């Protein structure tokens, strides 16, 4: 006796691409919030923590 284990489970392409788009959009929003908060923060410790990195990437902060 041979047992064949095949899986007929398939993810719809539309749902898969929609999930990817949603993940990418959420990552972009989260990144923009982080960069905006750090880049334009009036809290000196937060501002100075990433100061050199921002200037190295041409991100204006003042």
PDB file of N, CA and C in Angstrom:
ATOM      1  N   UNK A   1       0.826  -1.184   0.000  1.00  0.00           N
ATOM      2  CA  UNK A   1       0.000   0.000   0.000  1.00  0.00           C
ATOM      3  C   UNK A   1       0.866   1.242   0.000  1.00  0.00           C
ATOM      4  N   UNK A   2       0.555   2.150  -0.842  1.00  0.00           N
ATOM      5  CA  UNK A   2       1.269   3.418  -0.843  1.00  0.00           C
ATOM      6  C   UNK A   2       0.293   4.533  -0.497  1.00  0.00           C
ATOM      7  N   UNK A   3       0.793   5.439   0.266  1.00  0.00           N
ATOM      8  CA  UNK A   3      -0.027   6.564   0.691  1.00  0.00           C
ATOM      9  C   UNK A   3       0.529   7.811   0.022  1.00  0.00           C
ATOM     10  N   UNK A   4      -0.313   8.497  -0.674  1.00  0.00           N
ATOM     11  CA  UNK A   4       0.090   9.723  -1.347  1.00  0.00           C
ATOM     12  C   UNK A   4      -0.437  10.914  -0.558  1.00  0.00           C
ATOM     13  N   UNK A   5       0.463  11.753  -0.131  1.00  0.00           N
ATOM     14  CA  UNK A   5       0.061  12.931   0.642  1.00  0.00           C
ATOM     15  C   UNK A   5       0.204  14.163  -0.238  1.00  0.00           C
ATOM     16  N   UNK A   6      -0.879  14.600  -0.767  1.00  0.00           N
ATOM     17  CA  UNK A   6      -0.859  15.821  -1.567  1.00  0.00           C
ATOM     18  C   UNK A   6      -1.735  16.850  -0.889  1.00  0.00           C
ATOM     19  N   UNK A   7      -1.341  18.075  -1.048  1.00  0.00           N
ATOM     20  CA  UNK A   7      -2.078  19.162  -0.433  1.00  0.00           C
ATOM     21  C   UNK A   7      -2.752  19.976  -1.520  1.00  0.00           C
ATOM     22  N   UNK A   8      -4.033  20.147  -1.390  1.00  0.00           N
ATOM     23  CA  UNK A   8      -4.793  20.942  -2.352  1.00  0.00           C
ATOM     24  C   UNK A   8      -5.126  22.316  -1.794  1.00  0.00           C
ATOM     25  N   UNK A   9      -4.391  22.726  -0.773  1.00  0.00           N
ATOM     26  CA  UNK A   9      -4.640  24.027  -0.170  1.00  0.00           C
ATOM     27  C   UNK A   9      -3.912  25.076  -1.007  1.00  0.00           C
ATOM     28  N   UNK A  10      -4.635  26.058  -1.458  1.00  0.00           N
ATOM     29  CA  UNK A  10      -4.017  27.131  -2.231  1.00  0.00           C
ATOM     30  C   UNK A  10      -4.513  28.470  -1.713  1.00  0.00           C
ATOM     31  N   UNK A  11      -3.617  29.426  -1.686  1.00  0.00           N
ATOM     32  CA  UNK A  11      -3.971  30.771  -1.255  1.00  0.00           C
ATOM     33  C   UNK A  11      -4.378  31.569  -2.484  1.00  0.00           C
ATOM     34  N   UNK A  12      -5.508  32.187  -2.450  1.00  0.00           N
ATOM     35  CA  UNK A  12      -5.899  33.019  -3.594  1.00  0.00           C
ATOM     36  C   UNK A  12      -4.868  34.119  -3.841  1.00  0.00           C
ATOM     37  N   UNK A  13      -4.567  34.342  -5.088  1.00  0.00           N
ATOM     38  CA  UNK A  13      -3.546  35.335  -5.447  1.00  0.00           C
ATOM     39  C   UNK A  13      -3.969  36.726  -5.008  1.00  0.00           C
ATOM     40  N   UNK A  14      -5.231  37.036  -5.098  1.00  0.00           N
ATOM     41  CA  UNK A  14      -5.712  38.366  -4.726  1.00  0.00           C
ATOM     42  C   UNK A  14      -5.510  38.613  -3.235  1.00  0.00           C
ATOM     43  N   UNK A  15      -5.850  37.653  -2.408  1.00  0.00           N
ATOM     44  CA  UNK A  15      -5.691  37.814  -0.965  1.00  0.00           C
ATOM     45  C   UNK A  15      -4.222  37.913  -0.597  1.00  0.00           C
ATOM     46  N   UNK A  16      -3.372  37.145  -1.262  1.00  0.00           N
ATOM     47  CA  UNK A  16      -1.950  37.165  -0.991  1.00  0.00           C
ATOM     48  C   UNK A  16      -1.341  38.523  -1.352  1.00  0.00           C
ATOM     49  N   UNK A  17      -1.687  39.061  -2.509  1.00  0.00           N
ATOM     50  CA  UNK A  17      -1.138  40.352  -2.913  1.00  0.00           C
ATOM     51  C   UNK A  17      -1.700  41.485  -2.065  1.00  0.00           C
ATOM     52  N   UNK A  18      -2.951  41.365  -1.655  1.00  0.00           N
ATOM     53  CA  UNK A  18      -3.538  42.393  -0.786  1.00  0.00           C
ATOM     54  C   UNK A  18      -2.833  42.410   0.566  1.00  0.00           C
ATOM     55  N   UNK A  19      -2.482  41.250   1.076  1.00  0.00           N
ATOM     56  CA  UNK A  19      -1.759  41.187   2.347  1.00  0.00           C
ATOM     57  C   UNK A  19      -0.379  41.808   2.216  1.00  0.00           C
ATOM     58  N   UNK A  20       0.277  41.566   1.107  1.00  0.00           N
ATOM     59  CA  UNK A  20       1.608  42.161   0.887  1.00  0.00           C
ATOM     60  C   UNK A  20       1.536  43.673   0.771  1.00  0.00           C
ATOM     61  N   UNK A  21       0.526  44.158   0.068  1.00  0.00           N
ATOM     62  CA  UNK A  21       0.360  45.609  -0.078  1.00  0.00           C
ATOM     63  C   UNK A  21       0.071  46.244   1.275  1.00  0.00           C
ATOM     64  N   UNK A  22      -0.784  45.609   2.070  1.00  0.00           N
ATOM     65  CA  UNK A  22      -1.098  46.122   3.394  1.00  0.00           C
ATOM     66  C   UNK A  22       0.147  46.151   4.281  1.00  0.00           C
ATOM     67  N   UNK A  23       0.947  45.097   4.251  1.00  0.00           N
ATOM     68  CA  UNK A  23       2.172  45.054   5.046  1.00  0.00           C
ATOM     69  C   UNK A  23       3.146  46.135   4.614  1.00  0.00           C
ATOM     70  N   UNK A  24       3.289  46.335   3.321  1.00  0.00           N
ATOM     71  CA  UNK A  24       4.191  47.372   2.819  1.00  0.00           C
ATOM     72  C   UNK A  24       3.705  48.765   3.220  1.00  0.00           C
ATOM     73  N   UNK A  25       2.406  48.996   3.138  1.00  0.00           N
ATOM     74  CA  UNK A  25       1.849  50.298   3.514  1.00  0.00           C
ATOM     75  C   UNK A  25       2.029  50.564   5.000  1.00  0.00           C
ATOM     76  N   UNK A  26       1.820  49.548   5.819  1.00  0.00           N
ATOM     77  CA  UNK A  26       2.000  49.715   7.267  1.00  0.00           C
ATOM     78  C   UNK A  26       3.473  49.968   7.606  1.00  0.00           C
ATOM     79  N   UNK A  27       4.380  49.286   6.923  1.00  0.00           N
ATOM     80  CA  UNK A  27       5.811  49.501   7.158  1.00  0.00           C
ATOM     81  C   UNK A  27       6.219  50.919   6.760  1.00  0.00           C
ATOM     82  N   UNK A  28       5.691  51.413   5.643  1.00  0.00           N
ATOM     83  CA  UNK A  28       6.002  52.777   5.220  1.00  0.00           C
ATOM     84  C   UNK A  28       5.454  53.808   6.208  1.00  0.00           C
ATOM     85  N   UNK A  29       4.249  53.593   6.679  1.00  0.00           N
ATOM     86  CA  UNK A  29       3.656  54.516   7.662  1.00  0.00           C
ATOM     87  C   UNK A  29       4.446  54.508   8.966  1.00  0.00           C
ATOM     88  N   UNK A  30       4.796  53.314   9.429  1.00  0.00           N
ATOM     89  CA  UNK A  30       5.565  53.202  10.668  1.00  0.00           C
ATOM     90  C   UNK A  30       6.926  53.874  10.510  1.00  0.00           C
ATOM     91  N   UNK A  31       7.586  53.658   9.384  1.00  0.00           N
ATOM     92  CA  UNK A  31       8.890  54.280   9.133  1.00  0.00           C
ATOM     93  C   UNK A  31       8.791  55.791   9.061  1.00  0.00           C
ATOM     94  N   UNK A  32       7.753  56.299   8.418  1.00  0.00           N
ATOM     95  CA  UNK A  32       7.573  57.753   8.311  1.00  0.00           C
ATOM     96  C   UNK A  32       7.334  58.376   9.680  1.00  0.00           C
ATOM     97  N   UNK A  33       6.584  57.685  10.519  1.00  0.00           N
ATOM     98  CA  UNK A  33       6.341  58.197  11.874  1.00  0.00           C
ATOM     99  C   UNK A  33       7.641  58.231  12.668  1.00  0.00           C
ATOM    100  N   UNK A  34       8.416  57.153  12.587  1.00  0.00           N
ATOM    101  CA  UNK A  34       9.679  57.089  13.324  1.00  0.00           C
ATOM    102  C   UNK A  34      10.639  58.171  12.832  1.00  0.00           C
ATOM    103  N   UNK A  35      10.822  58.270  11.525  1.00  0.00           N
ATOM    104  CA  UNK A  35      11.747  59.276  10.978  1.00  0.00           C
ATOM    105  C   UNK A  35      11.256  60.684  11.282  1.00  0.00           C
ATOM    106  N   UNK A  36       9.968  60.917  11.150  1.00  0.00           N
ATOM    107  CA  UNK A  36       9.429  62.238  11.447  1.00  0.00           C
ATOM    108  C   UNK A  36       9.578  62.615  12.907  1.00  0.00           C
ATOM    109  N   UNK A  37       9.335  61.673  13.792  1.00  0.00           N
ATOM    110  CA  UNK A  37       9.466  61.956  15.222  1.00  0.00           C
ATOM    111  C   UNK A  37      10.917  62.239  15.598  1.00  0.00           C
ATOM    112  N   UNK A  38      11.812  61.391  15.138  1.00  0.00           N
ATOM    113  CA  UNK A  38      13.229  61.561  15.486  1.00  0.00           C
ATOM    114  C   UNK A  38      13.815  62.782  14.781  1.00  0.00           C
ATOM    115  N   UNK A  39      13.456  62.974  13.526  1.00  0.00           N
ATOM    116  CA  UNK A  39      14.045  64.065  12.749  1.00  0.00           C
ATOM    117  C   UNK A  39      13.647  65.448  13.212  1.00  0.00           C
ATOM    118  N   UNK A  40      12.437  65.584  13.670  1.00  0.00           N
ATOM    119  CA  UNK A  40      11.950  66.909  14.041  1.00  0.00           C
ATOM    120  C   UNK A  40      11.595  67.027  15.519  1.00  0.00           C
ATOM    121  N   UNK A  41      12.153  66.145  16.327  1.00  0.00           N
ATOM    122  CA  UNK A  41      11.867  66.156  17.757  1.00  0.00           C
ATOM    123  C   UNK A  41      12.572  67.331  18.436  1.00  0.00           C
ATOM    124  N   UNK A  42      11.878  67.947  19.369  1.00  0.00           N
ATOM    125  CA  UNK A  42      12.479  69.020  20.149  1.00  0.00           C
ATOM    126  C   UNK A  42      13.132  68.492  21.417  1.00  0.00           C
ATOM    127  N   UNK A  43      13.006  67.182  21.641  1.00  0.00           N
ATOM    128  CA  UNK A  43      13.666  66.554  22.783  1.00  0.00           C
ATOM    129  C   UNK A  43      15.122  66.338  22.391  1.00  0.00           C
ATOM    130  N   UNK A  44      16.027  66.980  23.088  1.00  0.00           N
ATOM    131  CA  UNK A  44      17.434  66.985  22.692  1.00  0.00           C
ATOM    132  C   UNK A  44      18.051  65.598  22.672  1.00  0.00           C
ATOM    133  N   UNK A  45      17.710  64.754  23.634  1.00  0.00           N
ATOM    134  CA  UNK A  45      18.284  63.408  23.689  1.00  0.00           C
ATOM    135  C   UNK A  45      17.850  62.586  22.476  1.00  0.00           C
ATOM    136  N   UNK A  46      16.589  62.673  22.117  1.00  0.00           N
ATOM    137  CA  UNK A  46      16.084  61.935  20.952  1.00  0.00           C
ATOM    138  C   UNK A  46      16.718  62.475  19.684  1.00  0.00           C
ATOM    139  N   UNK A  47      16.806  63.779  19.587  1.00  0.00           N
ATOM    140  CA  UNK A  47      17.377  64.409  18.391  1.00  0.00           C
ATOM    141  C   UNK A  47      18.842  64.032  18.211  1.00  0.00           C
ATOM    142  N   UNK A  48      19.626  64.114  19.264  1.00  0.00           N
ATOM    143  CA  UNK A  48      21.046  63.829  19.160  1.00  0.00           C
ATOM    144  C   UNK A  48      21.352  62.343  19.006  1.00  0.00           C
ATOM    145  N   UNK A  49      20.432  61.473  19.398  1.00  0.00           N
ATOM    146  CA  UNK A  49      20.672  60.033  19.306  1.00  0.00           C
ATOM    147  C   UNK A  49      20.873  59.585  17.860  1.00  0.00           C
ATOM    148  N   UNK A  50      20.197  60.198  16.914  1.00  0.00           N
ATOM    149  CA  UNK A  50      20.302  59.788  15.515  1.00  0.00           C
ATOM    150  C   UNK A  50      20.810  60.908  14.612  1.00  0.00           C
ATOM    151  N   UNK A  51      21.438  61.898  15.175  1.00  0.00           N
ATOM    152  CA  UNK A  51      21.842  63.087  14.423  1.00  0.00           C
ATOM    153  C   UNK A  51      22.799  62.770  13.279  1.00  0.00           C
ATOM    154  N   UNK A  52      23.876  62.060  13.552  1.00  0.00           N
ATOM    155  CA  UNK A  52      24.863  61.766  12.513  1.00  0.00           C
ATOM    156  C   UNK A  52      24.300  60.846  11.428  1.00  0.00           C
ATOM    157  N   UNK A  53      23.468  59.913  11.820  1.00  0.00           N
ATOM    158  CA  UNK A  53      22.867  59.001  10.842  1.00  0.00           C
ATOM    159  C   UNK A  53      21.953  59.755   9.893  1.00  0.00           C
ATOM    160  N   UNK A  54      21.182  60.687  10.418  1.00  0.00           N
ATOM    161  CA  UNK A  54      20.295  61.468   9.552  1.00  0.00           C
ATOM    162  C   UNK A  54      21.091  62.287   8.555  1.00  0.00           C
ATOM    163  N   UNK A  55      22.146  62.934   9.005  1.00  0.00           N
ATOM    164  CA  UNK A  55      22.935  63.748   8.083  1.00  0.00           C
ATOM    165  C   UNK A  55      23.667  62.882   7.067  1.00  0.00           C
ATOM    166  N   UNK A  56      24.098  61.694   7.469  1.00  0.00           N
ATOM    167  CA  UNK A  56      24.764  60.789   6.521  1.00  0.00           C
ATOM    168  C   UNK A  56      23.810  60.338   5.415  1.00  0.00           C
ATOM    169  N   UNK A  57      22.521  60.281   5.727  1.00  0.00           N
ATOM    170  CA  UNK A  57      21.521  59.885   4.731  1.00  0.00           C
ATOM    171  C   UNK A  57      20.817  61.087   4.105  1.00  0.00           C
ATOM    172  N   UNK A  58      21.355  62.271   4.276  1.00  0.00           N
ATOM    173  CA  UNK A  58      20.833  63.505   3.686  1.00  0.00           C
ATOM    174  C   UNK A  58      19.430  63.834   4.165  1.00  0.00           C
ATOM    175  N   UNK A  59      19.102  63.502   5.401  1.00  0.00           N
ATOM    176  CA  UNK A  59      17.803  63.836   5.985  1.00  0.00           C
ATOM    177  C   UNK A  59      17.965  65.108   6.783  1.00  0.00           C
ATOM    178  N   UNK A  60      17.295  66.185   6.390  1.00  0.00           N
ATOM    179  CA  UNK A  60      17.456  67.439   7.131  1.00  0.00           C
ATOM    180  C   UNK A  60      16.779  67.383   8.498  1.00  0.00           C
ATOM    181  N   UNK A  61      17.442  67.933   9.480  1.00  0.00           N
ATOM    182  CA  UNK A  61      16.816  67.915  10.805  1.00  0.00           C
ATOM    183  C   UNK A  61      16.830  69.294  11.456  1.00  0.00           C
ATOM    184  N   UNK A  62      17.501  70.261  10.832  1.00  0.00           N
ATOM    185  CA  UNK A  62      17.419  71.620  11.367  1.00  0.00           C
ATOM    186  C   UNK A  62      17.667  72.621  10.291  1.00  0.00           C
TER     187      UNK A  62
END
